XYZ file of C-alpha atoms in Angstrom:
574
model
C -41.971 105.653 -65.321
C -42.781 108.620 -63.589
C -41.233 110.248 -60.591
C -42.216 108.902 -57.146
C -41.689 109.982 -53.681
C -40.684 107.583 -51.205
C -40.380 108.084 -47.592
C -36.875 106.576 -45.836
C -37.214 103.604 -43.368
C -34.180 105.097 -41.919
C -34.414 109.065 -41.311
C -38.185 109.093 -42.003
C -37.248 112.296 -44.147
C -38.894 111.813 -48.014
C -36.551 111.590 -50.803
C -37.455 111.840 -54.482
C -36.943 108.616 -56.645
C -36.598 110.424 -60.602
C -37.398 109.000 -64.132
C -34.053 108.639 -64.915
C -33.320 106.567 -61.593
C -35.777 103.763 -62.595
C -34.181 103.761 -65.984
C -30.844 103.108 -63.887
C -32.715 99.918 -61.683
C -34.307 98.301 -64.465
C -30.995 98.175 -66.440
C -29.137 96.359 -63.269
C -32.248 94.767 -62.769
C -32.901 95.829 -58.768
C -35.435 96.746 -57.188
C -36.117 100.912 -56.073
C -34.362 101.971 -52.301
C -36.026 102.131 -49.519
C -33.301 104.822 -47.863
C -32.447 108.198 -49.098
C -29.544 109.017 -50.590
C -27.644 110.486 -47.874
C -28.986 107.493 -45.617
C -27.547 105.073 -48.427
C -24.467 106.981 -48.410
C -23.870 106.058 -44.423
C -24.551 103.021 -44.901
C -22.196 102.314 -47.291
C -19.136 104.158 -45.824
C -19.634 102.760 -42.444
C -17.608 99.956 -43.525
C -14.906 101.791 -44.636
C -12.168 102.968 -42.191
C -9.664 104.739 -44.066
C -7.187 106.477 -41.169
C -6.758 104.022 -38.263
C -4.467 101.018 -37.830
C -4.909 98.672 -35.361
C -2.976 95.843 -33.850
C -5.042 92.067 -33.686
C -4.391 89.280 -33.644
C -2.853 86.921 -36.539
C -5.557 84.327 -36.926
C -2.422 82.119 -39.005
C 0.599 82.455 -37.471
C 0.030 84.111 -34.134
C 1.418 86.952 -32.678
C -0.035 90.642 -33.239
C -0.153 92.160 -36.930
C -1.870 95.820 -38.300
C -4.961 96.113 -39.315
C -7.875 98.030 -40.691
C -9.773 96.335 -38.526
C -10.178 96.934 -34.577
C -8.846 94.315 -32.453
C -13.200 93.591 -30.802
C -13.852 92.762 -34.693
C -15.679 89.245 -34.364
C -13.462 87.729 -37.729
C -10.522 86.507 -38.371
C -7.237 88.611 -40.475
C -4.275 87.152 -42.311
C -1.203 89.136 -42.922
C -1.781 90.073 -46.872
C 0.927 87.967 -47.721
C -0.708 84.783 -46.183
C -4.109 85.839 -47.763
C -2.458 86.558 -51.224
C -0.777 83.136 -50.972
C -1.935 80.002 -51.791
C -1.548 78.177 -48.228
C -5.636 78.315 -47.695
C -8.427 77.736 -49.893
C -11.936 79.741 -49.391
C -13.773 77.227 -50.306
C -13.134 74.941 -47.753
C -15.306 77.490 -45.630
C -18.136 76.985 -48.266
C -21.813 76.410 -46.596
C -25.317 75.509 -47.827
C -27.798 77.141 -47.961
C -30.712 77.569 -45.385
C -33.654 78.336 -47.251
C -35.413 78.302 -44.158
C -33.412 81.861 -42.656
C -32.893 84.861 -43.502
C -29.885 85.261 -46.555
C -27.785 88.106 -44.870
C -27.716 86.343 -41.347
C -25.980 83.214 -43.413
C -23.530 85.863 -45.069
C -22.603 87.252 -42.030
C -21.587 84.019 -40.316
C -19.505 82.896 -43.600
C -17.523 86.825 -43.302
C -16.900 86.498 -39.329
C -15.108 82.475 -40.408
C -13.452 83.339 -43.744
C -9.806 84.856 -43.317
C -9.805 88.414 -44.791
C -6.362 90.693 -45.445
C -5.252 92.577 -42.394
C -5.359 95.551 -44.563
C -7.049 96.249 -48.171
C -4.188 96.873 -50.524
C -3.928 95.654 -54.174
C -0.458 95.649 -56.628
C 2.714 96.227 -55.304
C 3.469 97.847 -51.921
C 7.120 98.132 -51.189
C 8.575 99.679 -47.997
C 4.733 100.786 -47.352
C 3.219 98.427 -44.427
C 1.792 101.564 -42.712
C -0.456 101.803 -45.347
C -4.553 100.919 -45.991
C -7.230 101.208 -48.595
C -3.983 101.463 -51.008
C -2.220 99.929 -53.485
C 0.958 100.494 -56.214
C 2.883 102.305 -53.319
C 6.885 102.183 -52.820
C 8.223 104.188 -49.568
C 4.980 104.742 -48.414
C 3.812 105.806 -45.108
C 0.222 106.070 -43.487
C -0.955 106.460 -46.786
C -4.881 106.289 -47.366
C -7.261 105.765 -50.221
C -3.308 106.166 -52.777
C -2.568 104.755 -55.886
C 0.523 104.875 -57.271
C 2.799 106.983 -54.831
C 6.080 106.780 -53.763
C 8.412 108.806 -51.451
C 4.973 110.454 -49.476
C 3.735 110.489 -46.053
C 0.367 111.515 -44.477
C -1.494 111.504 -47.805
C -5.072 110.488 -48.511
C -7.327 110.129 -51.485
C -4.294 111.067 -54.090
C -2.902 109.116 -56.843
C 0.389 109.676 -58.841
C 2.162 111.375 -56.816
C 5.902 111.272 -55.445
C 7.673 113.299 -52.397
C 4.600 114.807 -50.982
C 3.853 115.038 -47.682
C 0.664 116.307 -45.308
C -1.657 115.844 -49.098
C -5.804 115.743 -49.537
C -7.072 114.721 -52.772
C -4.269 115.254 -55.292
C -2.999 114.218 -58.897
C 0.002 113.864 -60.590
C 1.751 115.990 -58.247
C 5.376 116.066 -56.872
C 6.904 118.091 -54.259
C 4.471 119.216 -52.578
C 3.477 120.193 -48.639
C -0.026 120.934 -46.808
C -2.362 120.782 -50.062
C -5.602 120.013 -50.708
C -7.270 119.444 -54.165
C -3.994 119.437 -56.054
C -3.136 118.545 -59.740
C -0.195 118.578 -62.277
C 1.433 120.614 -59.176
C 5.105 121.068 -58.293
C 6.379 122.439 -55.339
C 3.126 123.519 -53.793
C 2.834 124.452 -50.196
C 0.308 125.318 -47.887
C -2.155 125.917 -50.960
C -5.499 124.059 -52.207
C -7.218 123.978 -55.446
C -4.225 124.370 -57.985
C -3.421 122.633 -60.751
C -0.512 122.987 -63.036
C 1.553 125.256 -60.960
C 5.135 125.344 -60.002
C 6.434 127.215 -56.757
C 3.069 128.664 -55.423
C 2.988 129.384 -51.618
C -0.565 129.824 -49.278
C -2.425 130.152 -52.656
C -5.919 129.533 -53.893
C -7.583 128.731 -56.903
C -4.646 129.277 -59.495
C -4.336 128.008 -62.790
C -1.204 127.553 -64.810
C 0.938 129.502 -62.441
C 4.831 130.291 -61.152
C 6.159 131.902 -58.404
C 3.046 133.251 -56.590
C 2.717 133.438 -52.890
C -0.729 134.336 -51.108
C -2.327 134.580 -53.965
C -6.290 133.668 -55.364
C -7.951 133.011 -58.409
C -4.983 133.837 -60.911
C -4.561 132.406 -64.169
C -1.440 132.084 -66.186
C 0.161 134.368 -64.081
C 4.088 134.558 -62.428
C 5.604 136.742 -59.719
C 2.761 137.589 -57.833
C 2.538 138.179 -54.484
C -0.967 138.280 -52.351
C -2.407 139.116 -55.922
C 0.178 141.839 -56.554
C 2.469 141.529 -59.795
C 5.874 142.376 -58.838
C 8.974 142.108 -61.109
C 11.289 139.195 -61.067
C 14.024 140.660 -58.719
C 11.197 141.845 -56.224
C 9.448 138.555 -55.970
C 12.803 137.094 -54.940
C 13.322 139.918 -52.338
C 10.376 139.021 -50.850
C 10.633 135.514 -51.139
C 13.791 135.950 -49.642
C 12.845 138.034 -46.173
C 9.850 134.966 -45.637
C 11.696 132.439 -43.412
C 9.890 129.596 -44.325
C 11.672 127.339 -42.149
C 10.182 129.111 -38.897
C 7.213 127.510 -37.528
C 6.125 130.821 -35.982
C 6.574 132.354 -39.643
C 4.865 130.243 -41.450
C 1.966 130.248 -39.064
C 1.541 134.144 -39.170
C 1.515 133.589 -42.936
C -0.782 130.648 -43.110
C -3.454 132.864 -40.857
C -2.709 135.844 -43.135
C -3.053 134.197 -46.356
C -6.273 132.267 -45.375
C -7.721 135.713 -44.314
C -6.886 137.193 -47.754
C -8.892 133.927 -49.354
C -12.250 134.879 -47.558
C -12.080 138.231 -49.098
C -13.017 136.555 -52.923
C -15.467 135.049 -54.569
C -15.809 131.155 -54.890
C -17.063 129.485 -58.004
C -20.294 127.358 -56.926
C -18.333 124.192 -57.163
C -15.303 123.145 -57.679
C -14.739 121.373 -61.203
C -13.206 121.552 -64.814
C -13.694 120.006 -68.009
C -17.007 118.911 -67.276
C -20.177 117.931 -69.285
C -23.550 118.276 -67.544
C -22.471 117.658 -63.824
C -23.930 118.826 -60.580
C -21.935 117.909 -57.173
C -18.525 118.874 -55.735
C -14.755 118.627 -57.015
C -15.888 116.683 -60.473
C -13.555 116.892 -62.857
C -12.812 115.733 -66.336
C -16.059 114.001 -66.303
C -19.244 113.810 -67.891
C -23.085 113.746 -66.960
C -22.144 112.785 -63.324
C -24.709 113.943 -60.777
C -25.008 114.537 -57.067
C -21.556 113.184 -56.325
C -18.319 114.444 -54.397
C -14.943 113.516 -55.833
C -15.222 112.165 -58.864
C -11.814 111.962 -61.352
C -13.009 110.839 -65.267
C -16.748 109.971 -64.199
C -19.218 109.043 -66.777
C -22.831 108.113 -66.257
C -23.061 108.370 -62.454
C -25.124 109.907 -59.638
C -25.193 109.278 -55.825
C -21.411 108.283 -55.627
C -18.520 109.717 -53.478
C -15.075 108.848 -55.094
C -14.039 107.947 -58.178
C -10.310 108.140 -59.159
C -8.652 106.768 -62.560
C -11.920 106.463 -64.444
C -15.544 105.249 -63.298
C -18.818 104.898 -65.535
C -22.168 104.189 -65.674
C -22.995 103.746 -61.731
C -25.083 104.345 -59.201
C -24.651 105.023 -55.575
C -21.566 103.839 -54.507
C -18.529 104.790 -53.013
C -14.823 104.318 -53.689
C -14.779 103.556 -57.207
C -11.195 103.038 -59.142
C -9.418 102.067 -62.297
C -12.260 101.974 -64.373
C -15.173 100.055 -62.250
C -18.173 100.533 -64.160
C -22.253 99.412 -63.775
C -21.703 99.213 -60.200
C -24.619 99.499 -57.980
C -24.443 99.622 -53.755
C -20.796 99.265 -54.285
C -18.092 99.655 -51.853
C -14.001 100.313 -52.734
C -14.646 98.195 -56.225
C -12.353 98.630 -58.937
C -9.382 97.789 -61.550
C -11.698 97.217 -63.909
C -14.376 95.332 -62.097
C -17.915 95.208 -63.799
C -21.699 94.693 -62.649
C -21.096 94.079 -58.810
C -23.831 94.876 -57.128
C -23.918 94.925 -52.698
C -20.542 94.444 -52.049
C -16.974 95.861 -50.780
C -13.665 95.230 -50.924
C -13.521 93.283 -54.655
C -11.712 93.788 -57.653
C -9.481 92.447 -60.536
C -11.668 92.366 -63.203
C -14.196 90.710 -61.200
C -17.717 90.761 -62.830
C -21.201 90.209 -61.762
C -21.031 90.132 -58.089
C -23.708 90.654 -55.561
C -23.266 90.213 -51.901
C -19.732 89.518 -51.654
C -16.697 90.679 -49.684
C -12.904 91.015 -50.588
C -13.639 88.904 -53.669
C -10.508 89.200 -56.274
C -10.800 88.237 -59.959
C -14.059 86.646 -59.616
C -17.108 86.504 -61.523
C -20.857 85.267 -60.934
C -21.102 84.717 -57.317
C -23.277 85.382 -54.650
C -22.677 85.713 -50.720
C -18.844 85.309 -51.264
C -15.745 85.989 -48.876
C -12.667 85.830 -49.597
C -12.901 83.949 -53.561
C -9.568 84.489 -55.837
C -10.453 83.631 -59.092
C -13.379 81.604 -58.800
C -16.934 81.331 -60.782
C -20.640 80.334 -59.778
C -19.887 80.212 -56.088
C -22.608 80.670 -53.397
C -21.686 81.246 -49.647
C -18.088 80.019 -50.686
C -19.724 76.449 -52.240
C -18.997 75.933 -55.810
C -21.225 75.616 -58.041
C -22.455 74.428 -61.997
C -23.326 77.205 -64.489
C -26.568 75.827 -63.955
C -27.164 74.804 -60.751
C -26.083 78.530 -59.675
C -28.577 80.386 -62.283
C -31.588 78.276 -60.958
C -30.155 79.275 -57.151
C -29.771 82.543 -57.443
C -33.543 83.785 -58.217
C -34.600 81.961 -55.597
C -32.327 83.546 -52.644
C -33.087 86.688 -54.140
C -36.977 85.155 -53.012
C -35.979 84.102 -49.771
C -34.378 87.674 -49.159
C -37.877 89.056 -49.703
C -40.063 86.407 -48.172
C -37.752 86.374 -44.904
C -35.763 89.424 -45.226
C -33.085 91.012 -42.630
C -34.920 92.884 -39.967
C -31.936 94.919 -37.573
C -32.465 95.893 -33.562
C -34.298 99.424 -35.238
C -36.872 97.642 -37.276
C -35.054 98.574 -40.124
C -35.617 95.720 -43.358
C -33.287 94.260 -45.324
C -35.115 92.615 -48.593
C -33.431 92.061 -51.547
C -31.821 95.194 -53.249
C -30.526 96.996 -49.921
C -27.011 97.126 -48.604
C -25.496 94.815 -45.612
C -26.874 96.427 -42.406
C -25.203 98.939 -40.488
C -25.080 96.432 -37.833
C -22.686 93.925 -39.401
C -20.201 96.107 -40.227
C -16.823 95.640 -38.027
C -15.865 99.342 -38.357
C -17.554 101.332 -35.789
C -18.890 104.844 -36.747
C -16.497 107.208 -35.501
C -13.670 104.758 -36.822
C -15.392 104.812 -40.295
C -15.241 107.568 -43.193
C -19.201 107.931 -42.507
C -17.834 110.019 -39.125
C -15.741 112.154 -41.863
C -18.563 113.081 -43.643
C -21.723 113.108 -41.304
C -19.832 113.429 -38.258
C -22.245 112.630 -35.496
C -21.522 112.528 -31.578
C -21.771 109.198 -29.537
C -25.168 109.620 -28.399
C -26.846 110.256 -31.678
C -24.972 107.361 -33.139
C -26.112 104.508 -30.803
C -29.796 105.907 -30.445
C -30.045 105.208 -34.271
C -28.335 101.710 -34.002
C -25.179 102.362 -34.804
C -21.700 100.998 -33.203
C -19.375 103.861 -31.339
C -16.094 102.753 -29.575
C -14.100 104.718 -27.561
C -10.463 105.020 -28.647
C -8.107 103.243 -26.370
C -5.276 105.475 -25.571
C -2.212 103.953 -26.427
C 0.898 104.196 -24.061
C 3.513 106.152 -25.067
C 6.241 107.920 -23.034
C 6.079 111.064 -24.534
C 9.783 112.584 -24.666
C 9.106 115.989 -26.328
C 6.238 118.270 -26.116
C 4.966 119.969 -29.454
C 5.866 123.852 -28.135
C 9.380 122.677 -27.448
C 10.435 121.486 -30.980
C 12.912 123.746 -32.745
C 11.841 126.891 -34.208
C 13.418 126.546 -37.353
C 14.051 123.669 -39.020
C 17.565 125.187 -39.533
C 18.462 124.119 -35.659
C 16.729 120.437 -36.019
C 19.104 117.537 -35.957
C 18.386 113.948 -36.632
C 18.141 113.713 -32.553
C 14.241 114.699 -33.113
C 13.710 111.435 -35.066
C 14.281 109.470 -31.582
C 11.683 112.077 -29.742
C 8.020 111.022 -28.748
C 5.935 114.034 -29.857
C 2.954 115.216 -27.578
C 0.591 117.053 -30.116
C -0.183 120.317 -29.966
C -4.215 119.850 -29.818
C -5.297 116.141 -28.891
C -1.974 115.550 -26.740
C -1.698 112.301 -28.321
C 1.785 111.212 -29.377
C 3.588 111.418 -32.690
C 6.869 111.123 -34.304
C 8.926 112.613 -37.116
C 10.570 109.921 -39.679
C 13.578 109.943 -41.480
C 12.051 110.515 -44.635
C 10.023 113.190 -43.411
C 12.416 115.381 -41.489
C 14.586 115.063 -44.870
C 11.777 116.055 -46.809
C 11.346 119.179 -44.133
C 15.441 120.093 -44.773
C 15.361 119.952 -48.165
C 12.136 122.314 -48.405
C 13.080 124.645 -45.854
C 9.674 123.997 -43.855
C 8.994 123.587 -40.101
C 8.693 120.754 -37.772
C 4.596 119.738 -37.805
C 3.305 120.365 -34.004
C 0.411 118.526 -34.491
C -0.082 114.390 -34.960
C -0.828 113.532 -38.118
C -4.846 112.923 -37.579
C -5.070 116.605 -36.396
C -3.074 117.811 -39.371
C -5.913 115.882 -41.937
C -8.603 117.306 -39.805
C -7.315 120.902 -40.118
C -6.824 119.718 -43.862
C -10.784 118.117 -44.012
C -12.446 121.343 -42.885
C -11.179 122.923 -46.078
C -13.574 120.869 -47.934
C -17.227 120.914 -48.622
C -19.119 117.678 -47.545
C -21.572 115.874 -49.598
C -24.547 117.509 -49.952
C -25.934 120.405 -51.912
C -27.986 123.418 -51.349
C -30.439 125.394 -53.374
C -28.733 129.173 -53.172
C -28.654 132.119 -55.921
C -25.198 133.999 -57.522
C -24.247 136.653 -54.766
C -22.448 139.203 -57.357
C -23.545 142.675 -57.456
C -20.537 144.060 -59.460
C -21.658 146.362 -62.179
C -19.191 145.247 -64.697
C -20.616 141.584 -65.022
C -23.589 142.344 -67.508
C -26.165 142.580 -64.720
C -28.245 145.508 -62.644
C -27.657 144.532 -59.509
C -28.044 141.394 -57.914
C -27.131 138.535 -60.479
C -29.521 136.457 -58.643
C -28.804 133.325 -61.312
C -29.988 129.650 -59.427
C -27.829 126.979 -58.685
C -26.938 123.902 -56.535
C -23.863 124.040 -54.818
C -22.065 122.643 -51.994
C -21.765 126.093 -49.835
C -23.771 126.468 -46.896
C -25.811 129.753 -46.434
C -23.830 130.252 -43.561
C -20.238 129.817 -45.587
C -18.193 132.910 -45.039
C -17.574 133.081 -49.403
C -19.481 134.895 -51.619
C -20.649 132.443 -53.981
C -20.751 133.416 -57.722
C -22.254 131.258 -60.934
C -20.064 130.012 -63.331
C -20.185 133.635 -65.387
C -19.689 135.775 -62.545
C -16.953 133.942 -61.260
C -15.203 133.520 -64.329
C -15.055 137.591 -65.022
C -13.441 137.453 -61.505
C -10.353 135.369 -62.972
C -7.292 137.842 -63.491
């Protein structure tokens, strides 16, 4: 089939529907979108809200609980003990179905009755209730989008890791402070893009490394400092005159060293080990297109997220532990196969469409809730045959009465849930991370914007008047409510943490922990790529001139980098 442009019901913008696509919708067997990528994108991550808990009500035993989900949420949450457990059955919430209405109206009735978990976690999670969109975590706290951490704080999108604190997107990792895109890494502070490196400070880009400080785009290298080799006795000199302990010290030095970064060249993207890839901090994987964040990705295009292996999927987001021929899927993993329009399910769970926190299930449509369970519809079981004469025919209804939303946007068979039904507002939902919008563009496109709801603390401490030097802080701060530096919202340090701090010789944190992953987000390039052309004019690169080679990448025309090709760049390495 050839190519065809398409125009999106959504942004009205056109978007290009490719050969290679179609191939991809006639093996799930699903009909072409009707948004654009980007548009899809939203849509999926506005039901995801990876960095806010909320207290709500226990809809089992009473009282107040946390939750992923805001307390104006029309639907009812379980702690996840109670929703693990086997005190309730989903299927006694099980409905018929209304030929006569629309599908997705029906579905969204059955999600706002069936309990769901007051946050999405899967395996063991010991000492680690602060935790969401998690799982396999001991001595965890406010821990996002982790796998298999213990001993950490503050982290999000990271998997085996253990005693790091303040982390973005990071691998196999111990010891380490402030980072963002980290792998194999020990003892890495205030530094992004490393991987196997021990005891590298405010660095950039290093591969294989010791004992560097302030330094970019080294390779193998030890005892370098801002770029400079120095002998072993003279990188300890200096090492030892940097108090790293001093807030005001490290400060100075963070602003110095990201100053120093500007002055070098970036690689287009950010990847290794790759195999015909276009997109943004891919690694390890192979023909993986116009994605963001993908760990051991095979066979995949319009998909943010994929840790511990994904394959052979199409736009969706939050993929994990080898979830493969997913399609319109949302946080699906541990081996889950073929689900198609839905969130929240995994456990080997197979041949899903329109379903919600399904676990270990297979071949059912319109679910909630379902542990275990086969040829269910709207939570009613089901015969093997009885569900495969049902299922062509809602897939009918959904295009003979489809989903129409307050914007006129439609909802046939093959699209998403609607923006509309989510219960995670847009500014509470990773969508705000990624497009961030303000409130009045969101509601004039339909979309749901609440205003935070300041929570009461007395703060007993301002930010500015925290020790110095972690040298003079006692465990006396651990009782102190912390007024943040920026957003004036209050904080606090915990034991773990301020431990962590001692043991490290690094400063009290003056800002909350949201501010301190928004200072961390900006280092990253969003979704999206641009059409831009190598900036190297060095003579010693086997070019007159401007290099001028094409590429997609992730930097902006108005990103302060030079942006190099893969050749240029790599001549750059020292």
């Amino acid at each position: 089939m050839q190519s065809e442009t398409k125009q999106c019901q959504n942004c009205k913008t056109d978007f290009v529907i490719e050969t290679e696509d179609f191939l991809f919708y006639e093996k799930v067997d699903v009909p072409p979108p009707t948004f654009c990528p980007e548009c899809r994108m939203i849509r999926r991550l506005c039901w995801r809200n990876e960095r806010f808990l909320f207290r709500r009500e226990d809809a089992k035993n009473g009282g107040e609980l946390f939750s992923g989900f805001p307390p104006e949420a029309v639907l009812k949450t379980y702690e996840n003990k109670d929703w693990f457990g086997d005190g309730w059955n989903p299927l006694d919430y099980g409905k018929d179905i209304d030929f006569s209405s629309n599908f997705l109206s029906q579905f969204k009735k059955l999600f706002e009755t069936v309990p769901l978990p007051a946050k999405s976690s899967a395996g063991f999670m010991i000492n680690s209730d602060y935790c969401n969109e998690a799982g396999r975590l001991k001595n965890a706290y406010l821990c996002f989008d982790s796998d298999f951490v213990e001993d950490s704080g503050y982290t999000v999108r990271v998997d085996n890791i253990k005693n790091c604190f303040d982390i973005h997107e990071a691998t196999e990792s111990e010891v380490c402070y402030e980072g963002v895109m980290l792998k194999k890494g020990y003892k890495n502070f205030f530094s992004m893009d490393c991987e196997n490196s021990v005891d590298v400070w405010f660095s950039k880009g290093l591969r294989g490394c010791t004992n560097c400080f302030g330094c970019v785009n080294l390779k193998g290298k030890s005892h370098h400092w801002f770029n400079e080799p120095l002998s072993k006795e003279e990188y300890a000199q200096k090492i030892a005159e940097f108090d790293s302990g001093s807030y005001d010290a490290v400060s100075k030095m963070q602003e110095r060293a990201f100053d120093f970064w500007k002055k070098f060249p970036v690689r287009y993207y950010h990847g290794l080990r790759n195999v015909d890839c276009t997109g943004e901090r891919i690694y390890d994987s192979k023909n993986v297109k116009d994605s963001v964040s993908v760990q051991q990705g095979e066979n995949i295009r319009y998909t943010q997220i994929v840790s511990l292996k994904g394959a052979n999927s199409y736009d969706s987001s939050i993929l994990f532990m080898g979830a493969e021929n997913s399609y319109e899927a949302l946080t699906c993993g541990e081996d889950c196969y073929g689900v198609k329009f839905s969130f929240n399910c995994w456990s080997g769970s197979r041949d899903l469409e329109y379903c919600g926190y399904c676990v270990g299930s297979s071949d059912c449509f319109g679910c909630v809730g379902l542990s275990k369970k086969q040829y269910c519809i709207l939570n009613k079981q089901y015969s093997k045959e009885e569900y495969e004469v049902l299922v062509p025919k809602i897939k009918k209804l959904m295009n003979e009465i489809p989903y129409i939303d307050s914007h006129n946007r439609k909802y046939t068979y093959g699209e998403f849930f609607p923006f509309e039904f989510s219960p995670i507002a847009y500014n509470e939902s990773l969508a705000n991370d990624y497009i961030p919008k303000v409130k009045e563009d969101v509601l004039s496109i339909g979309l749901a914007w609440r205003d935070p709801k300041d929570k009461e603390f007395k703060v007993s401490c301002a930010a500015a008047d925290l020790s110095d030097n972690i040298a003079d802080a006692d465990e006396g701060v651990l009782k102190e409510i912390i007024s943040c530096q920026d957003c004036k919202k209050a904080y606090r340090v915990i034991a773990s943490e301020l431990t962590f701090y001692k043991q490290n010789k690094l400063p009290l944190p003056r800002f909350c922990h949201n501010c301190r992953f928004e200072k961390r987000f900006e280092l990253l390039n969003k979704p999206g790529l641009y059409n831009r052309s190598c900036g190297c004019v060095a003579g010693n690169h086997g070019h007159d001139g401007l290099c001028g080679v094409d590429f997609q990448t992730p930097y902006s025309p108005d990103s302060p980098f030079d942006v190099y090709c893969e050749s240029c760049y790599q001549k750059e390495i020292i």
